[in-house]
Amino acid sequence: MSEILRIEHLVKTFGTNEVLRDIDFTVSKGDVISIIGASGSGKSTLLRCINMLEEATGGKILYHGKNILAGELDEDQYRTKVGMVFQSFNLFNNYTVLENCIIGQTHVLKRSKASARDKALEYLSKVGMELYINAKPRQLSGGQKQRVAIARALAMDPEVLLFDEPTSALDPEMVGEVLDVMKALAETGMTMLVVTHEMAFARDVSNRVIYMADGRIEEEGSPKDVFYAPKSPRTRDFLSRFSQN
Amino acid sequence: MTIAEMNFFQRMLYILERYGGSLVKGAATTMAIAIICTLLGCVIGFAVGLVQTTEPHKKDGLVKRGVLRVVKVILTAYVEVFRGTPMMLQAAFIYYGMSQLFGINLGMWSAAIIIVSINTGAYMAETVRGGILSVDPGQSEGARAIGMSHFQTMMLVILPQALRNIMPQIGNNLIINIKDTCVLSIIGTVELFFTFRSISGALYTYFEAASVTMIIYFILTFTCSRLLRWAESKMDGPSNFDLATTDTLAFTSGLTRYDAKKGGTH
C-alpha cells in the first residue's frame, strides 16, 4: 500500500505544557485508523496539527515525502488533500446545505459551478441529505449537520479524511446515522483517521488502532491486538473502563 | 391674519405652507448625506476592521509584519481621534483646514460626505471588529480546513455573518447620522437643521419651527428603523426549525414535517 502521510517525531507544546511528545506513525492508502485515548491525551491536538490548524512545535509531517511543516507544499493546497470533519460540524451558517458543499470546490479548486453542483449532489445523496439541499444549517439536527459536513469534505476529493470526535457533540440517537455513513465510507476504501470514543467503531471498522496517553502513542496495532490482547497495562486499564458499561 | 395673531397650530401650518418646499429639500439633503455616509462609513469600517483583525502569518517576513504593524497603528490612531472628538469640530477642522492649508475649497456636498463618512467609519471599524470576533471561530476553521485562504475565508464566510451580526449597529449609525448631520450647519450645509434655523430666524417662531422640524426628523428616523428591522428579518429568513420526517437515516419521531420542494421552510 502506498504511503500518504508519515508523521515523524511530532512535538507540540502549549507554553510549558507538552501536549504531543515524539509522535511517529504512517498513514497508507485505504487505512482506517482509529485514535483512542482519554481526554487530554493529545488525540485532537494531533489531528489539528496534521491539518495545520495548530502549528506543531517540532518534527515532520511528510505528505508524499514533502515536509509540510517546512513549507515544501502550499498549506492551503495541502489542506484540500487532507479533509477534516469537526466535532462541532462547522458548517457555514450563511449558506445552504448545497452551497456549503459547492463553495470550496468553486473557490478553492476552481471547478465550474455545474460540475461542483453535480459532485455536491452526488456526495449529499451518499450521506442521505439530498432532500435538504436548500436547508440552512440551523434547520438541521446535529446528525444531519455532521453528514453534510462529511459530504462537504468529500466533495473536495481529499486523499485522507480526518475526523475529530465526529459523534461527541451529538445526541445519542443521532450517533448511529453518522457512524453508518462513516462505515460506508470506510468500505469504499477512503483513507480515514478517526479520533473517537466509539469503541465499537474502532474495533469493527478500522484496520489499525492507536491508543494515546500523555501525548504519546502508548500502543498501536490491529483492532484485534489492541482490544483483545493489549500489551500495555495502561491500554488494558483504559479499555476495561469501557467494557464495564 | 399676521403671525402674531395665530395660535400654535396655525403657525405650524403657516410654516409648512410657506417653507414646506425648503423643509422637504433640507430633509432630502439630510437623508442623502446620512445614507451615503453610512454606506461609505461601512466600507471604511469593514476595511479597517478587516485589517485590525488580521494576524500576521507565521511565514511572513519582517517587512510584511512591519508594514502590517505600522498600518494597524495608523488605523488605531484614526479610530481613536475621530471617535474621541466632536464631529462639529472635525467639520470645522477639515473644511477650514483644507482651504487654509491647501487652498482647496470643498463644496458643501463633498465636505459633508467626507466628514460624516470618516466619522462613521471610525465607529464602524470598532463595530466590524466586534462583529468579526463574534463569529464562531469554528467557522473559520471549517473554511481553512477545505483549503480557503485567509482572504477567501473572510470574504465568503466570516464577513457575511459579521454583517448580519452588526446590522442593528449599522441601523443605529444611520439614525445617529440622520440627526448628527445637523452639525454640518456649521460649515453651511443646507440640510434640515439649517433650514430650521433659517425659518426660525426669518419668522421668530422658534417653538413652532422646532416642533415641525422635530416631527420631520422623527418621521425620518422612525421609518428608517422600521425598514431596517424588516431588512433584518428578511436576512434571517423564517425562524421555524422544520426538520425531517423523510430522512431515512435519522431517528425523526416527533419532528415536524419538512417540505423539500420549498426548502423546508414552510
Coordinates of C-alpha atoms in Angstrom, one line a residue:
Chain A
M1 CA 0.0 0.0 0.0
S2 CA 1.3 3.4 -0.9
E3 CA 2.1 5.8 1.9
I4 CA 0.3 9.1 2.1
L5 CA 1.3 10.6 5.4
R6 CA 4.3 10.0 7.5
I7 CA 4.4 11.7 10.9
E8 CA 7.9 11.8 12.4
H9 CA 8.9 12.9 15.9
L10 CA 6.0 15.3 16.1
V11 CA 6.1 17.5 19.1
K12 CA 3.6 20.1 20.2
T13 CA 3.8 22.3 23.3
F14 CA 1.5 25.0 24.6
G15 CA 3.8 27.1 26.7
T16 CA 5.5 24.7 29.0
N17 CA 2.8 22.1 28.6
E18 CA 3.9 19.2 26.3
V19 CA 0.8 18.0 24.6
L20 CA 2.4 15.8 22.0
R21 CA 5.7 14.1 22.6
D22 CA 7.5 12.4 19.8
I23 CA 4.7 11.0 17.7
D24 CA 5.5 8.6 14.9
F25 CA 3.2 6.8 12.6
T26 CA 2.3 6.4 8.9
V27 CA -1.0 6.5 7.1
S28 CA -1.2 4.5 3.9
K29 CA -3.9 4.5 1.2
G30 CA -7.0 2.7 2.4
D31 CA -6.1 2.9 6.1
V32 CA -8.9 3.4 8.6
I33 CA -7.0 4.4 11.7
S34 CA -8.9 5.0 15.0
I35 CA -7.1 7.0 17.6
I36 CA -8.5 6.4 21.1
G37 CA -7.4 7.6 24.5
A38 CA -8.6 9.5 27.5
S39 CA -9.4 13.2 27.3
G40 CA -6.3 15.3 27.3
S41 CA -4.1 12.6 25.9
G42 CA -3.5 14.7 22.8
K43 CA -5.7 13.0 20.2
S44 CA -7.5 16.0 18.9
T45 CA -4.3 18.1 19.0
L46 CA -2.6 15.5 16.9
L47 CA -5.3 15.7 14.3
R48 CA -5.3 19.5 14.4
C49 CA -1.5 19.5 13.9
I50 CA -1.8 17.2 10.9
N51 CA -4.3 19.6 9.3
M52 CA -2.1 22.6 10.4
L53 CA -4.9 24.2 12.4
E54 CA -2.3 24.0 15.2
E55 CA 1.3 24.6 14.4
A56 CA 3.4 21.7 15.5
T57 CA 6.4 22.7 17.6
G58 CA 8.8 20.2 16.1
G59 CA 9.1 17.1 14.0
K60 CA 8.0 16.4 10.5
I61 CA 4.7 15.8 8.7
L62 CA 5.5 14.3 5.3
Y63 CA 2.8 14.2 2.7
H64 CA 4.0 12.0 -0.2
G65 CA 7.5 12.7 1.0
K66 CA 7.1 16.5 1.2
N67 CA 7.6 18.1 4.6
I68 CA 4.5 20.3 5.2
L69 CA 6.0 21.9 8.3
A70 CA 9.0 23.1 6.3
G71 CA 6.7 24.7 3.7
E72 CA 7.6 22.3 0.9
L73 CA 3.9 22.3 -0.1
D74 CA 1.5 25.2 -0.1
E75 CA -0.5 25.0 3.1
D76 CA -3.9 25.7 1.5
Q77 CA -3.2 23.2 -1.3
Y78 CA -2.3 20.6 1.2
R79 CA -5.5 21.1 3.2
T80 CA -7.6 20.4 0.1
K81 CA -6.0 17.0 0.1
V82 CA -6.4 16.3 3.8
G83 CA -10.0 17.0 4.7
M84 CA -11.4 17.5 8.2
V85 CA -14.6 16.8 9.9
F86 CA -15.1 18.5 13.2
Q87 CA -16.8 17.7 16.5
S88 CA -18.9 20.9 16.2
F89 CA -19.6 20.4 12.4
N90 CA -18.5 23.9 11.5
L91 CA -20.9 24.2 8.5
F92 CA -21.0 27.7 7.1
N93 CA -24.1 29.2 8.7
N94 CA -24.6 31.7 5.9
Y95 CA -25.0 29.1 3.2
T96 CA -27.5 26.4 2.4
V97 CA -26.5 22.7 2.6
L98 CA -25.8 22.6 -1.2
E99 CA -23.8 25.9 -1.1
N100 CA -21.7 24.5 1.8
C101 CA -20.7 21.6 -0.4
I102 CA -20.1 23.8 -3.5
I103 CA -18.2 26.8 -2.3
G104 CA -14.9 25.1 -1.6
Q105 CA -15.0 23.4 -5.0
T106 CA -15.6 26.6 -7.0
H107 CA -13.4 28.9 -5.0
V108 CA -10.5 26.7 -4.0
L109 CA -10.4 24.0 -6.6
K110 CA -11.8 26.4 -9.3
R111 CA -14.2 23.9 -10.6
S112 CA -17.1 25.0 -12.7
K113 CA -20.5 25.7 -11.0
A114 CA -22.1 22.9 -12.8
S115 CA -19.6 20.2 -12.1
A116 CA -19.3 21.4 -8.5
R117 CA -23.0 21.1 -8.1
D118 CA -23.0 17.6 -9.6
K119 CA -20.3 16.5 -7.2
A120 CA -22.0 18.0 -4.2
L121 CA -25.3 16.3 -5.1
E122 CA -23.5 13.0 -5.5
Y123 CA -22.0 13.1 -2.1
L124 CA -25.0 14.6 -0.4
S125 CA -27.1 11.7 -1.7
K126 CA -24.4 9.3 -0.4
V127 CA -24.9 10.7 3.1
G128 CA -28.7 10.7 2.7
M129 CA -29.0 14.5 2.6
E130 CA -30.1 15.1 -1.0
L131 CA -33.6 16.2 0.1
Y132 CA -32.2 19.0 2.3
I133 CA -30.0 20.9 -0.2
N134 CA -31.9 24.1 0.3
A135 CA -32.0 24.0 4.1
K136 CA -29.8 26.2 6.2
P137 CA -27.6 24.5 8.8
R138 CA -29.7 25.9 11.7
Q139 CA -32.7 24.0 10.3
L140 CA -30.9 20.6 10.6
S141 CA -30.4 18.3 13.5
G142 CA -26.8 17.6 14.8
G143 CA -26.6 14.3 13.0
Q144 CA -27.7 15.8 9.7
K145 CA -25.3 18.6 10.1
Q146 CA -22.4 16.2 10.6
R147 CA -23.5 14.2 7.5
V148 CA -23.4 17.4 5.4
A149 CA -20.0 18.2 6.9
I150 CA -18.8 14.8 5.7
A151 CA -20.2 15.5 2.2
R152 CA -18.6 18.9 2.2
A153 CA -15.2 17.4 3.0
L154 CA -15.7 14.6 0.4
A155 CA -16.6 17.0 -2.3
M156 CA -13.1 18.3 -2.2
D157 CA -11.8 14.8 -3.2
P158 CA -9.4 14.6 -0.4
E159 CA -6.9 11.8 -0.1
V160 CA -7.3 11.5 3.6
L161 CA -10.2 12.5 5.8
L162 CA -9.6 13.4 9.4
F163 CA -12.4 13.0 11.9
D164 CA -12.1 14.9 15.1
E165 CA -14.6 13.2 17.5
P166 CA -17.4 13.4 14.9
T167 CA -20.1 12.0 17.1
S168 CA -19.2 13.5 20.5
A169 CA -21.4 16.5 20.2
L170 CA -24.4 14.5 19.1
D171 CA -27.5 13.3 21.0
P172 CA -27.3 9.5 21.5
E173 CA -30.0 8.8 18.9
M174 CA -28.1 10.6 16.2
V175 CA -24.7 8.9 16.7
G176 CA -25.8 5.9 14.7
E177 CA -26.6 7.7 11.5
V178 CA -23.2 9.4 11.4
L179 CA -21.3 6.2 12.2
D180 CA -23.3 4.4 9.4
V181 CA -22.1 7.0 6.9
M182 CA -18.5 6.7 8.1
K183 CA -18.7 2.9 8.0
A184 CA -20.0 3.1 4.4
L185 CA -17.2 5.5 3.6
A186 CA -14.6 3.1 5.0
E187 CA -15.9 0.3 2.9
T188 CA -15.4 2.4 -0.3
G189 CA -11.7 2.5 0.5
M190 CA -11.5 6.0 1.8
T191 CA -8.4 6.7 3.9
M192 CA -9.6 7.8 7.3
L193 CA -8.0 9.0 10.5
V194 CA -10.7 9.0 13.2
V195 CA -10.4 10.3 16.8
T196 CA -13.2 8.7 18.6
H197 CA -14.7 7.4 21.8
E198 CA -16.9 4.9 19.9
M199 CA -15.0 1.7 20.8
A200 CA -17.3 -0.4 18.7
F201 CA -16.4 1.7 15.6
A202 CA -12.7 1.5 16.4
R203 CA -12.9 -2.3 16.9
D204 CA -15.1 -3.2 13.9
V205 CA -14.4 -0.7 11.2
S206 CA -10.8 0.4 11.5
N207 CA -7.8 -1.7 10.4
R208 CA -5.4 0.0 12.9
V209 CA -5.9 1.4 16.3
I210 CA -3.7 3.8 18.1
Y211 CA -4.0 4.3 21.8
M212 CA -2.7 7.6 23.1
A213 CA -1.8 8.5 26.6
D214 CA 0.1 11.6 27.9
G215 CA 0.8 12.8 24.4
R216 CA 2.5 9.6 23.4
I217 CA 1.4 6.6 21.3
E218 CA 1.2 4.0 24.0
E219 CA 0.1 1.2 21.8
E220 CA -0.6 0.7 18.1
G221 CA -1.8 -2.3 16.3
S222 CA -4.7 -4.2 14.7
P223 CA -8.0 -3.8 16.5
K224 CA -7.8 -7.4 17.4
D225 CA -4.5 -7.0 19.1
V226 CA -5.3 -3.7 20.9
F227 CA -8.7 -4.7 22.1
Y228 CA -8.3 -8.4 22.9
A229 CA -4.6 -8.6 23.7
P230 CA -3.3 -5.2 24.8
K231 CA 0.4 -5.2 25.6
S232 CA 0.4 -2.1 27.7
P233 CA -1.2 -2.1 31.2
R234 CA -2.4 1.4 30.5
T235 CA -4.3 0.3 27.4
R236 CA -5.8 -2.5 29.3
D237 CA -6.8 -0.2 32.1
F238 CA -8.4 2.3 29.6
L239 CA -10.3 -0.4 27.7
S240 CA -11.6 -2.0 30.9
R241 CA -13.4 1.1 31.7
F242 CA -15.5 0.7 28.6
S243 CA -16.3 -3.0 29.0
Q244 CA -17.7 -2.3 32.4
N245 CA -20.7 -0.5 31.0
Chain B
M1 CA -54.0 87.4 10.0
T2 CA -50.5 88.1 11.0
I3 CA -48.2 85.5 12.6
A4 CA -48.6 87.3 16.0
E5 CA -52.3 86.7 15.9
M6 CA -52.1 82.9 15.1
N7 CA -52.1 80.1 17.6
F8 CA -49.5 77.3 17.8
F9 CA -51.1 75.0 15.2
Q10 CA -51.8 77.8 12.8
R11 CA -48.2 78.9 13.0
M12 CA -47.1 75.3 12.3
L13 CA -49.4 75.2 9.3
Y14 CA -48.1 78.5 8.1
I15 CA -44.5 77.3 8.3
L16 CA -45.4 74.2 6.4
E17 CA -47.2 76.2 3.7
R18 CA -44.6 78.8 3.3
Y19 CA -41.4 76.7 3.9
G20 CA -42.7 73.3 3.0
G21 CA -40.5 73.2 -0.1
S22 CA -37.3 74.1 1.7
L23 CA -38.1 71.7 4.6
V24 CA -38.5 68.8 2.1
K25 CA -35.3 69.9 0.4
G26 CA -33.5 70.1 3.7
A27 CA -34.9 66.7 4.7
A28 CA -33.8 65.2 1.4
T29 CA -30.3 66.6 1.8
T30 CA -30.1 65.2 5.3
M31 CA -31.3 61.8 4.2
A32 CA -29.0 61.7 1.2
I33 CA -25.9 62.6 3.4
A34 CA -27.0 60.2 6.1
I35 CA -27.5 57.2 3.7
I36 CA -24.4 57.9 1.5
C37 CA -22.2 58.4 4.5
T38 CA -23.5 55.4 6.4
L39 CA -22.7 53.2 3.4
L40 CA -19.3 54.8 2.9
G41 CA -18.7 54.6 6.6
C42 CA -19.5 50.9 6.4
V43 CA -17.0 50.4 3.6
I44 CA -14.3 52.2 5.6
G45 CA -15.3 50.3 8.7
F46 CA -15.1 47.0 7.0
A47 CA -11.7 47.8 5.5
V48 CA -10.3 49.0 8.8
G49 CA -11.9 46.2 10.9
L50 CA -10.6 43.6 8.4
V51 CA -7.0 44.9 8.8
Q52 CA -7.3 45.2 12.6
T53 CA -8.3 41.6 12.9
T54 CA -5.6 40.3 10.6
E55 CA -2.9 38.4 12.4
P56 CA 0.5 38.2 10.7
H57 CA 1.1 34.8 9.1
K58 CA 3.9 32.8 10.6
K59 CA 5.8 32.6 7.4
D60 CA 5.5 36.4 6.7
G61 CA 8.8 38.1 6.6
L62 CA 9.9 41.0 8.8
V63 CA 8.9 43.6 6.2
K64 CA 5.4 42.4 5.8
R65 CA 5.0 42.2 9.6
G66 CA 6.4 45.7 10.0
V67 CA 4.1 47.1 7.4
L68 CA 1.1 45.5 9.0
R69 CA 2.1 46.8 12.4
V70 CA 2.5 50.4 11.1
V71 CA -0.8 50.3 9.2
K72 CA -2.5 49.0 12.4
V73 CA -1.1 51.8 14.5
I74 CA -2.2 54.4 12.0
L75 CA -5.7 52.9 11.8
T76 CA -6.0 52.8 15.6
A77 CA -5.0 56.4 15.7
Y78 CA -7.6 57.3 13.1
V79 CA -10.3 55.4 15.1
E80 CA -9.4 56.9 18.4
V81 CA -9.1 60.5 17.1
F82 CA -12.4 60.5 15.2
R83 CA -14.3 58.8 17.9
G84 CA -12.7 61.0 20.5
T85 CA -13.5 64.4 19.2
P86 CA -16.8 66.1 18.3
M87 CA -17.9 65.8 14.7
M88 CA -18.8 69.5 14.7
L89 CA -15.2 70.4 15.3
Q90 CA -14.0 67.8 12.8
A91 CA -16.2 69.5 10.3
A92 CA -14.7 72.9 11.0
F93 CA -11.2 71.4 11.2
I94 CA -11.4 69.7 7.8
Y95 CA -13.4 72.3 6.0
Y96 CA -11.4 75.4 7.0
G97 CA -8.1 73.4 7.3
M98 CA -8.4 72.3 3.7
S99 CA -8.9 75.8 2.4
Q100 CA -6.3 77.4 4.7
L101 CA -3.5 74.8 4.4
F102 CA -4.0 73.5 0.9
G103 CA -6.2 76.2 -0.7
I104 CA -8.8 73.6 -1.5
N105 CA -12.4 74.8 -1.2
L106 CA -14.5 71.8 -0.6
G107 CA -18.0 72.2 -1.8
M108 CA -21.0 71.7 0.5
W109 CA -21.6 68.2 -0.6
S110 CA -18.1 66.8 -0.7
A111 CA -17.2 68.4 2.6
A112 CA -20.3 66.9 4.2
I113 CA -19.8 63.5 2.8
I114 CA -16.1 63.3 3.6
I115 CA -16.6 64.4 7.2
V116 CA -19.6 62.2 8.1
S117 CA -18.1 59.2 6.3
I118 CA -14.8 59.2 8.0
N119 CA -16.5 59.8 11.3
T120 CA -18.9 56.9 10.8
G121 CA -16.0 54.8 9.5
A122 CA -14.3 55.2 12.8
Y123 CA -17.3 54.0 14.8
M124 CA -18.0 51.2 12.3
A125 CA -14.4 50.0 12.4
E126 CA -14.9 49.0 16.1
T127 CA -18.3 47.6 15.3
V128 CA -16.9 45.5 12.5
R129 CA -14.1 44.3 14.6
G130 CA -16.6 43.2 17.2
G131 CA -18.8 41.6 14.5
I132 CA -15.8 39.6 13.2
L133 CA -14.8 38.4 16.7
S134 CA -18.4 37.4 17.4
V135 CA -18.4 34.8 14.6
D136 CA -17.7 31.3 15.9
P137 CA -14.0 30.5 15.4
G138 CA -15.2 27.1 14.1
Q139 CA -16.5 28.9 11.0
S140 CA -13.0 30.0 10.0
E141 CA -11.5 26.6 10.9
G142 CA -14.1 24.9 8.7
A143 CA -13.1 27.2 5.9
R144 CA -9.4 26.8 6.4
A145 CA -9.9 23.0 6.5
I146 CA -11.2 22.9 3.0
G147 CA -8.2 25.0 1.8
M148 CA -9.6 28.5 1.7
S149 CA -7.1 31.3 2.0
H150 CA -7.4 33.9 4.8
F151 CA -8.9 36.3 2.3
Q152 CA -11.4 33.8 0.9
T153 CA -12.4 32.8 4.5
M154 CA -13.0 36.4 5.4
M155 CA -14.9 37.4 2.2
L156 CA -17.0 34.2 1.8
V157 CA -17.7 33.0 5.4
I158 CA -16.8 35.5 8.1
L159 CA -17.8 38.9 6.8
P160 CA -21.3 37.9 5.6
Q161 CA -22.0 36.6 9.1
A162 CA -20.4 39.5 10.8
L163 CA -22.5 41.8 8.6
R164 CA -25.7 40.1 9.8
N165 CA -24.5 40.4 13.4
I166 CA -23.8 44.1 13.1
M167 CA -27.0 45.1 11.2
P168 CA -28.6 46.6 14.3
Q169 CA -25.5 48.7 14.8
I170 CA -25.5 49.8 11.2
G171 CA -29.1 50.9 11.7
N172 CA -28.1 52.7 14.8
N173 CA -25.4 54.5 12.9
L174 CA -27.8 55.5 10.2
I175 CA -30.2 57.0 12.7
I176 CA -27.4 58.8 14.5
N177 CA -26.2 60.2 11.2
I178 CA -29.6 61.5 10.2
K179 CA -29.6 63.5 13.4
D180 CA -25.9 64.4 13.6
T181 CA -25.8 65.9 10.1
C182 CA -27.2 68.9 11.9
V183 CA -23.7 69.8 13.0
L184 CA -22.8 70.3 9.3
S185 CA -24.8 73.6 9.5
I186 CA -21.5 75.0 11.0
I187 CA -19.9 74.7 7.5
G188 CA -23.1 75.9 5.8
T189 CA -24.5 72.7 4.5
V190 CA -28.2 73.4 3.8
E191 CA -29.7 70.4 5.5
L192 CA -32.8 70.1 7.7
F193 CA -31.3 71.8 10.8
F194 CA -30.0 74.6 8.7
T195 CA -33.5 75.0 7.2
F196 CA -34.9 75.2 10.7
R197 CA -32.5 77.9 11.6
S198 CA -33.4 79.9 8.6
I199 CA -37.1 79.6 9.2
S200 CA -36.9 80.4 12.9
G201 CA -34.6 83.3 12.1
A202 CA -37.0 84.7 9.5
L203 CA -40.2 84.4 11.4
Y204 CA -39.1 84.4 15.1
T205 CA -41.2 81.3 15.7
Y206 CA -38.6 79.1 17.4
F207 CA -41.1 76.8 19.2
E208 CA -43.2 76.1 16.2
A209 CA -40.3 75.7 13.7
A210 CA -38.6 73.4 16.2
S211 CA -41.8 71.3 16.6
V212 CA -42.2 71.0 12.8
T213 CA -38.6 70.1 12.3
M214 CA -38.6 67.6 15.2
I215 CA -41.6 65.8 13.7
I216 CA -39.8 65.6 10.3
Y217 CA -36.7 64.2 12.0
F218 CA -38.7 61.7 13.9
I219 CA -40.6 60.5 10.8
L220 CA -37.2 60.0 9.0
T221 CA -35.6 58.1 11.8
F222 CA -38.6 56.0 12.7
T223 CA -39.2 55.0 9.0
C224 CA -35.5 54.0 8.7
S225 CA -35.5 52.0 11.9
R226 CA -38.7 50.1 10.8
L227 CA -37.2 49.5 7.3
L228 CA -34.0 48.1 8.8
R229 CA -35.9 45.8 11.1
W230 CA -37.8 44.5 8.1
A231 CA -34.5 44.0 6.2
E232 CA -33.0 42.1 9.2
S233 CA -35.9 39.7 9.3
K234 CA -35.6 39.3 5.6
M235 CA -31.9 38.4 6.0
D236 CA -32.8 35.8 8.7
G237 CA -35.5 34.0 6.8
P238 CA -38.2 32.1 8.6
S239 CA -37.3 31.2 12.1
N240 CA -39.0 27.9 12.3
F241 CA -36.7 24.9 12.6
D242 CA -38.5 22.3 10.5
L243 CA -36.6 19.1 10.5
A244 CA -37.0 16.0 8.5
T245 CA -39.6 13.2 8.6
T246 CA -38.4 11.8 5.3
D247 CA -34.8 11.3 6.4
T248 CA -34.3 7.5 6.4
L249 CA -31.1 7.7 8.3
A250 CA -32.3 9.9 11.1
F251 CA -34.4 9.0 14.1
T252 CA -37.1 11.6 13.5
S253 CA -40.2 10.8 15.5
G254 CA -41.8 13.9 16.9
L255 CA -40.2 16.2 14.4
T256 CA -42.3 18.4 12.2
R257 CA -42.7 18.0 8.5
Y258 CA -40.1 19.1 6.1
D259 CA -41.1 20.2 2.6
A260 CA -38.1 19.6 0.4
K261 CA -39.6 21.5 -2.5
K262 CA -39.9 24.6 -0.5
G263 CA -36.5 24.3 1.0
G264 CA -38.0 23.1 4.2
T265 CA -39.1 26.4 5.5
H266 CA -42.9 26.1 5.5

